[in-house]
PDB file of C-alpha atoms in Angstrom:
ATOM      1  CA  MET A   1       0.114  -0.242   0.055  1.00  0.00           C
ATOM      2  CA  ASN A   2       1.395   3.649  -1.176  1.00  0.00           C
ATOM      3  CA  PHE A   3       1.814   6.684   1.528  1.00  0.00           C
ATOM      4  CA  TRP A   4      -2.266   8.361   0.138  1.00  0.00           C
ATOM      5  CA  GLU A   5      -3.807   4.690   0.140  1.00  0.00           C
ATOM      6  CA  ILE A   6      -2.734   4.639   3.212  1.00  0.00           C
ATOM      7  CA  ILE A   7      -3.466   8.655   3.789  1.00  0.00           C
ATOM      8  CA  GLY A   8      -7.007   7.941   1.872  1.00  0.00           C
ATOM      9  CA  ARG A   9      -7.970   4.876   4.606  1.00  0.00           C
ATOM     10  CA  ASN A  10      -6.927   6.793   7.220  1.00  0.00           C
ATOM     11  CA  LEU A  11      -9.408   9.393   6.736  1.00  0.00           C
ATOM     12  CA  LEU A  12     -12.120   7.496   6.150  1.00  0.00           C
ATOM     13  CA  GLY A  13     -11.196   5.598   9.930  1.00  0.00           C
ATOM     14  CA  TYR A  14     -10.748   7.770  12.900  1.00  0.00           C
ATOM     15  CA  ASP A  15      -8.864  10.398  11.944  1.00  0.00           C
ATOM     16  CA  ILE A  16     -12.205  12.105  10.379  1.00  0.00           C
ATOM     17  CA  ILE A  17     -12.882  13.176  13.488  1.00  0.00           C
ATOM     18  CA  ILE A  18      -9.530  15.332  13.763  1.00  0.00           C
ATOM     19  CA  PHE A  19     -10.397  16.926  10.377  1.00  0.00           C
ATOM     20  CA  ILE A  20     -14.080  17.753  12.117  1.00  0.00           C
ATOM     21  CA  ALA A  21     -12.300  18.680  14.754  1.00  0.00           C
ATOM     22  CA  MET A  22     -10.252  20.967  12.349  1.00  0.00           C
ATOM     23  CA  ALA A  23     -13.282  22.485  11.370  1.00  0.00           C
ATOM     24  CA  ILE A  24     -15.055  23.576  14.157  1.00  0.00           C
ATOM     25  CA  THR A  25     -11.671  24.840  15.133  1.00  0.00           C
ATOM     26  CA  VAL A  26     -11.759  26.600  11.800  1.00  0.00           C
ATOM     27  CA  VAL A  27     -15.202  28.108  12.856  1.00  0.00           C
ATOM     28  CA  LEU A  28     -14.529  28.988  16.471  1.00  0.00           C
ATOM     29  CA  LEU A  29     -11.430  30.526  15.295  1.00  0.00           C
ATOM     30  CA  ALA A  30     -13.083  33.147  12.494  1.00  0.00           C
ATOM     31  CA  GLU A  31     -16.113  34.002  14.994  1.00  0.00           C
ATOM     32  CA  ALA A  32     -14.565  34.609  18.090  1.00  0.00           C
ATOM     33  CA  LYS A  33     -12.131  37.382  15.015  1.00  0.00           C
ATOM     34  CA  LYS A  34     -15.646  38.569  14.681  1.00  0.00           C
ATOM     35  CA  ALA A  35     -16.494  39.192  17.677  1.00  0.00           C
ATOM     36  CA  ASN A  36     -12.780  40.329  18.366  1.00  0.00           C
ATOM     37  CA  ASP A  37     -13.626  42.915  15.932  1.00  0.00           C
ATOM     38  CA  ASN A  38     -17.151  44.200  17.482  1.00  0.00           C
ATOM     39  CA  LEU A  39     -16.224  44.438  20.551  1.00  0.00           C
ATOM     40  CA  TYR A  40     -13.060  46.801  19.061  1.00  0.00           C
ATOM     41  CA  SER A  41     -15.767  48.584  16.951  1.00  0.00           C
ATOM     42  CA  VAL A  42     -18.072  49.871  20.050  1.00  0.00           C
ATOM     43  CA  LEU A  43     -14.846  50.350  22.493  1.00  0.00           C
ATOM     44  CA  GLY A  44     -13.008  52.178  19.646  1.00  0.00           C
ATOM     45  CA  GLU A  45      -9.702  53.446  20.199  1.00  0.00           C
ATOM     46  CA  PRO A  46      -8.570  54.750  23.893  1.00  0.00           C
ATOM     47  CA  CYS A  47      -9.157  58.691  23.360  1.00  0.00           C
ATOM     48  CA  VAL A  48      -6.797  61.094  25.650  1.00  0.00           C
ATOM     49  CA  ARG A  49      -7.049  64.147  25.853  1.00  0.00           C
ATOM     50  CA  ARG A  50      -4.906  67.559  27.417  1.00  0.00           C
ATOM     51  CA  LYS A  51      -6.845  69.660  29.085  1.00  0.00           C
ATOM     52  CA  GLU A  52      -4.283  72.379  30.708  1.00  0.00           C
ATOM     53  CA  ASN A  53      -1.938  70.164  32.711  1.00  0.00           C
ATOM     54  CA  ASN A  54      -4.999  67.123  33.073  1.00  0.00           C
ATOM     55  CA  LEU A  55      -5.629  64.616  31.465  1.00  0.00           C
ATOM     56  CA  GLU A  56      -8.810  63.275  30.765  1.00  0.00           C
ATOM     57  CA  LEU A  57     -10.500  60.201  28.775  1.00  0.00           C
ATOM     58  CA  GLU A  58     -12.867  60.858  26.598  1.00  0.00           C
ATOM     59  CA  SER A  59     -15.301  58.247  24.972  1.00  0.00           C
ATOM     60  CA  THR A  60     -16.474  57.539  21.526  1.00  0.00           C
ATOM     61  CA  LYS A  61     -19.833  58.212  19.907  1.00  0.00           C
ATOM     62  CA  LYS A  62     -20.537  54.124  20.134  1.00  0.00           C
ATOM     63  CA  LEU A  63     -19.410  53.989  23.782  1.00  0.00           C
ATOM     64  CA  LYS A  64     -22.225  55.971  25.076  1.00  0.00           C
ATOM     65  CA  GLU A  65     -24.457  55.003  22.961  1.00  0.00           C
ATOM     66  CA  ALA A  66     -23.413  51.325  24.094  1.00  0.00           C
ATOM     67  CA  SER A  67     -25.596  49.753  26.870  1.00  0.00           C
ATOM     68  CA  GLU A  68     -22.994  48.512  29.941  1.00  0.00           C
ATOM     69  CA  ALA A  69     -25.239  45.138  29.678  1.00  0.00           C
ATOM     70  CA  GLU A  70     -24.520  45.699  25.577  1.00  0.00           C
ATOM     71  CA  ILE A  71     -20.493  45.881  26.176  1.00  0.00           C
ATOM     72  CA  MET A  72     -20.574  43.165  28.759  1.00  0.00           C
ATOM     73  CA  GLU A  73     -22.652  41.091  26.330  1.00  0.00           C
ATOM     74  CA  ILE A  74     -20.134  41.617  23.599  1.00  0.00           C
ATOM     75  CA  ARG A  75     -17.216  41.339  25.539  1.00  0.00           C
ATOM     76  CA  LEU A  76     -19.034  37.913  27.154  1.00  0.00           C
ATOM     77  CA  LYS A  77     -19.084  36.477  23.501  1.00  0.00           C
ATOM     78  CA  GLN A  78     -15.578  37.205  22.477  1.00  0.00           C
ATOM     79  CA  ASP A  79     -14.025  35.570  25.360  1.00  0.00           C
ATOM     80  CA  LYS A  80     -16.408  32.383  25.188  1.00  0.00           C
ATOM     81  CA  LEU A  81     -15.611  32.095  21.670  1.00  0.00           C
ATOM     82  CA  TYR A  82     -11.361  32.100  22.223  1.00  0.00           C
ATOM     83  CA  GLY A  83     -11.769  30.024  25.516  1.00  0.00           C
ATOM     84  CA  ALA A  84     -13.495  27.197  23.347  1.00  0.00           C
ATOM     85  CA  PHE A  85     -11.067  28.017  20.200  1.00  0.00           C
ATOM     86  CA  VAL A  86      -8.006  27.363  23.165  1.00  0.00           C
ATOM     87  CA  THR A  87      -9.582  24.720  24.515  1.00  0.00           C
ATOM     88  CA  LEU A  88      -9.955  22.724  20.946  1.00  0.00           C
ATOM     89  CA  VAL A  89      -6.451  23.704  20.063  1.00  0.00           C
ATOM     90  CA  SER A  90      -4.977  21.517  22.885  1.00  0.00           C
ATOM     91  CA  VAL A  91      -6.731  18.935  21.977  1.00  0.00           C
ATOM     92  CA  PHE A  92      -5.364  18.426  19.482  1.00  0.00           C
ATOM     93  CA  PRO A  93      -2.109  16.828  20.497  1.00  0.00           C
ATOM     94  CA  LEU A  94      -4.587  14.287  22.097  1.00  0.00           C
ATOM     95  CA  LEU A  95      -6.836  13.203  19.784  1.00  0.00           C
ATOM     96  CA  GLY A  96      -3.637  12.575  17.327  1.00  0.00           C
ATOM     97  CA  MET A  97      -2.249  10.033  20.349  1.00  0.00           C
ATOM     98  CA  ILE A  98      -5.811   8.121  20.672  1.00  0.00           C
ATOM     99  CA  GLY A  99      -6.002   7.879  16.856  1.00  0.00           C
ATOM    100  CA  THR A 100      -2.761   5.915  16.714  1.00  0.00           C
ATOM    101  CA  VAL A 101      -3.353   4.466  20.199  1.00  0.00           C
ATOM    102  CA  ILE A 102      -6.385   2.685  18.452  1.00  0.00           C
ATOM    103  CA  ALA A 103      -4.500   2.072  15.267  1.00  0.00           C
ATOM    104  CA  LEU A 104      -1.588   0.549  16.841  1.00  0.00           C
ATOM    105  CA  LEU A 105      -4.617  -1.820  19.154  1.00  0.00           C
ATOM    106  CA  LYS A 106      -5.494  -3.107  15.851  1.00  0.00           C
ATOM    107  CA  LEU A 107      -2.464  -4.176  14.577  1.00  0.00           C
ATOM    108  CA  ASP A 108      -2.446  -7.668  13.701  1.00  0.00           C
ATOM    109  CA  LEU A 109       1.170  -9.057  14.690  1.00  0.00           C
ATOM    110  CA  SER A 110       0.427 -13.049  13.460  1.00  0.00           C
ATOM    111  CA  GLY A 111       0.487 -10.760   9.058  1.00  0.00           C
ATOM    112  CA  SER A 112       3.413 -10.324   7.084  1.00  0.00           C
ATOM    113  CA  ASP A 113       5.819  -7.685   7.779  1.00  0.00           C
ATOM    114  CA  ALA A 114       4.718  -5.256   4.909  1.00  0.00           C
ATOM    115  CA  SER A 115       1.392  -5.723   6.211  1.00  0.00           C
ATOM    116  CA  ILE A 116       2.386  -4.791   9.904  1.00  0.00           C
ATOM    117  CA  THR A 117       4.828  -2.062   7.963  1.00  0.00           C
ATOM    118  CA  ASN A 118       1.726   0.142   6.660  1.00  0.00           C
ATOM    119  CA  ASN A 119      -0.427  -0.759   9.461  1.00  0.00           C
ATOM    120  CA  PHE A 120       1.853   0.576  11.810  1.00  0.00           C
ATOM    121  CA  PHE A 121       2.516   3.971   8.999  1.00  0.00           C
ATOM    122  CA  GLY A 122      -1.497   4.296   8.824  1.00  0.00           C
ATOM    123  CA  ALA A 123      -1.334   4.059  13.133  1.00  0.00           C
ATOM    124  CA  LEU A 124       0.616   7.309  12.801  1.00  0.00           C
ATOM    125  CA  THR A 125      -1.396   9.345  10.626  1.00  0.00           C
ATOM    126  CA  SER A 126      -3.496  10.564  13.621  1.00  0.00           C
ATOM    127  CA  THR A 127      -0.421  11.733  15.348  1.00  0.00           C
ATOM    128  CA  PHE A 128       0.657  13.562  11.989  1.00  0.00           C
ATOM    129  CA  TRP A 129      -2.748  15.064  11.665  1.00  0.00           C
ATOM    130  CA  GLY A 130      -2.392  15.830  15.265  1.00  0.00           C
ATOM    131  CA  ALA A 131      -0.046  17.355  15.347  1.00  0.00           C
ATOM    132  CA  VAL A 132       0.177  19.671  12.178  1.00  0.00           C
ATOM    133  CA  PHE A 133      -2.989  21.026  13.267  1.00  0.00           C
ATOM    134  CA  GLY A 134      -1.778  21.741  16.833  1.00  0.00           C
ATOM    135  CA  VAL A 135       0.590  23.242  15.676  1.00  0.00           C
ATOM    136  CA  GLY A 136      -1.348  25.839  13.016  1.00  0.00           C
ATOM    137  CA  PHE A 137      -3.981  26.779  15.508  1.00  0.00           C
ATOM    138  CA  LYS A 138      -1.526  27.745  18.180  1.00  0.00           C
ATOM    139  CA  ILE A 139       0.371  30.044  15.428  1.00  0.00           C
ATOM    140  CA  ALA A 140      -3.493  31.858  14.912  1.00  0.00           C
ATOM    141  CA  ASP A 141      -3.632  32.146  18.534  1.00  0.00           C
ATOM    142  CA  CYS A 142       0.118  33.922  18.957  1.00  0.00           C
ATOM    143  CA  PHE A 143      -2.305  36.939  16.746  1.00  0.00           C
ATOM    144  CA  LEU A 144      -5.939  36.328  18.088  1.00  0.00           C
ATOM    145  CA  ALA A 145      -4.398  36.379  21.557  1.00  0.00           C
ATOM    146  CA  PRO A 146      -3.313  40.031  21.964  1.00  0.00           C
ATOM    147  CA  LEU A 147      -6.307  40.955  20.316  1.00  0.00           C
ATOM    148  CA  VAL A 148      -8.333  39.737  22.828  1.00  0.00           C
ATOM    149  CA  GLU A 149      -6.280  41.170  25.651  1.00  0.00           C
ATOM    150  CA  ASP A 150      -6.121  44.623  24.262  1.00  0.00           C
ATOM    151  CA  ALA A 151      -9.723  44.501  23.616  1.00  0.00           C
ATOM    152  CA  ASN A 152     -10.396  43.508  27.422  1.00  0.00           C
ATOM    153  CA  GLU A 153      -8.432  46.458  28.381  1.00  0.00           C
ATOM    154  CA  ARG A 154      -9.502  48.750  26.241  1.00  0.00           C
ATOM    155  CA  TYR A 155     -13.567  47.056  27.450  1.00  0.00           C
ATOM    156  CA  ARG A 156     -12.160  48.329  31.370  1.00  0.00           C
ATOM    157  CA  ILE A 157     -10.774  51.689  30.226  1.00  0.00           C
ATOM    158  CA  GLY A 158     -13.714  52.185  28.469  1.00  0.00           C
ATOM    159  CA  ILE A 159     -16.161  50.914  31.433  1.00  0.00           C
ATOM    160  CA  GLU A 160     -13.783  53.726  33.475  1.00  0.00           C
ATOM    161  CA  ARG A 161     -14.449  56.423  31.017  1.00  0.00           C
ATOM    162  CA  ARG A 162     -18.120  55.845  30.494  1.00  0.00           C
ATOM    163  CA  ASN A 163     -18.160  56.071  34.495  1.00  0.00           C
ATOM    164  CA  LEU A 164     -16.006  59.119  34.709  1.00  0.00           C
ATOM    165  CA  ASP A 165     -18.574  61.361  31.919  1.00  0.00           C
ATOM    166  CA  PHE A 166     -22.030  59.661  33.118  1.00  0.00           C
ATOM    167  CA  ASN A 167     -20.019  61.617  36.622  1.00  0.00           C
ATOM    168  CA  SER A 168     -19.216  64.649  35.142  1.00  0.00           C
ATOM    169  CA  ASP A 169     -22.316  64.917  33.286  1.00  0.00           C
ATOM    170  CA  GLU A 170     -24.487  64.331  36.181  1.00  0.00           C
ATOM    171  CA  LYS A 171     -22.634  67.207  38.447  1.00  0.00           C
ATOM    172  CA  GLY A 172     -22.930  69.670  35.837  1.00  0.00           C
ATOM    173  CA  GLU A 173     -18.865  69.445  35.529  1.00  0.00           C
ATOM    174  CA  LYS A 174     -15.673  67.304  34.268  1.00  0.00           C
ATOM    175  CA  ASN A 175     -14.515  65.622  36.490  1.00  0.00           C
ATOM    176  CA  GLU A 176     -10.793  67.303  38.087  1.00  0.00           C
ATOM    177  CA  ALA A 177      -9.580  64.287  39.860  1.00  0.00           C
ATOM    178  CA  GLU A 178      -7.213  64.002  37.628  1.00  0.00           C
ATOM    179  CA  PRO A 179      -3.667  63.493  38.221  1.00  0.00           C
ATOM    180  CA  ASP A 180      -1.286  66.527  37.443  1.00  0.00           C
ATOM    181  CA  ILE A 181       1.259  64.677  35.181  1.00  0.00           C
ATOM    182  CA  SER A 182       3.540  68.133  34.259  1.00  0.00           C
TER     183      SER A 182
END
């Protein structure tokens, strides 16, 4: 049996589970990125302006218009999707090892050397796919993780900005409790 026959046969066996997990992970990655973009669009860029010798936080229009509950819901959705993505990424090597163990348990050592060799190579395809997808998605996580962390920090700053704006609007004046950085 040649290399491509072994790959094809195993794709119809246990390896299909790894490919289904890969498809789910791609969807989670895309949805987590979309939720992250949505959170960024509401929070906007951190906006700090200098007034005399003090710095003032200034809310963006979208941040002022959105309710705190809406913003929290967007952040929670991002965090849930990202958490599911990271969890599934860590499962790929384990799926590969399970597939290999299952295939090795089925190995018939009473057959010919060629048969044993082909079945042994077939057992390793699960490990191969688990490692390939695990590494690939870990690389994708290197790009997504900083965005999620930044969005969560912007969320914290945005809520502080909203509270400052709300307090200053309630009093009819700007909050003068800002430290002097001159």
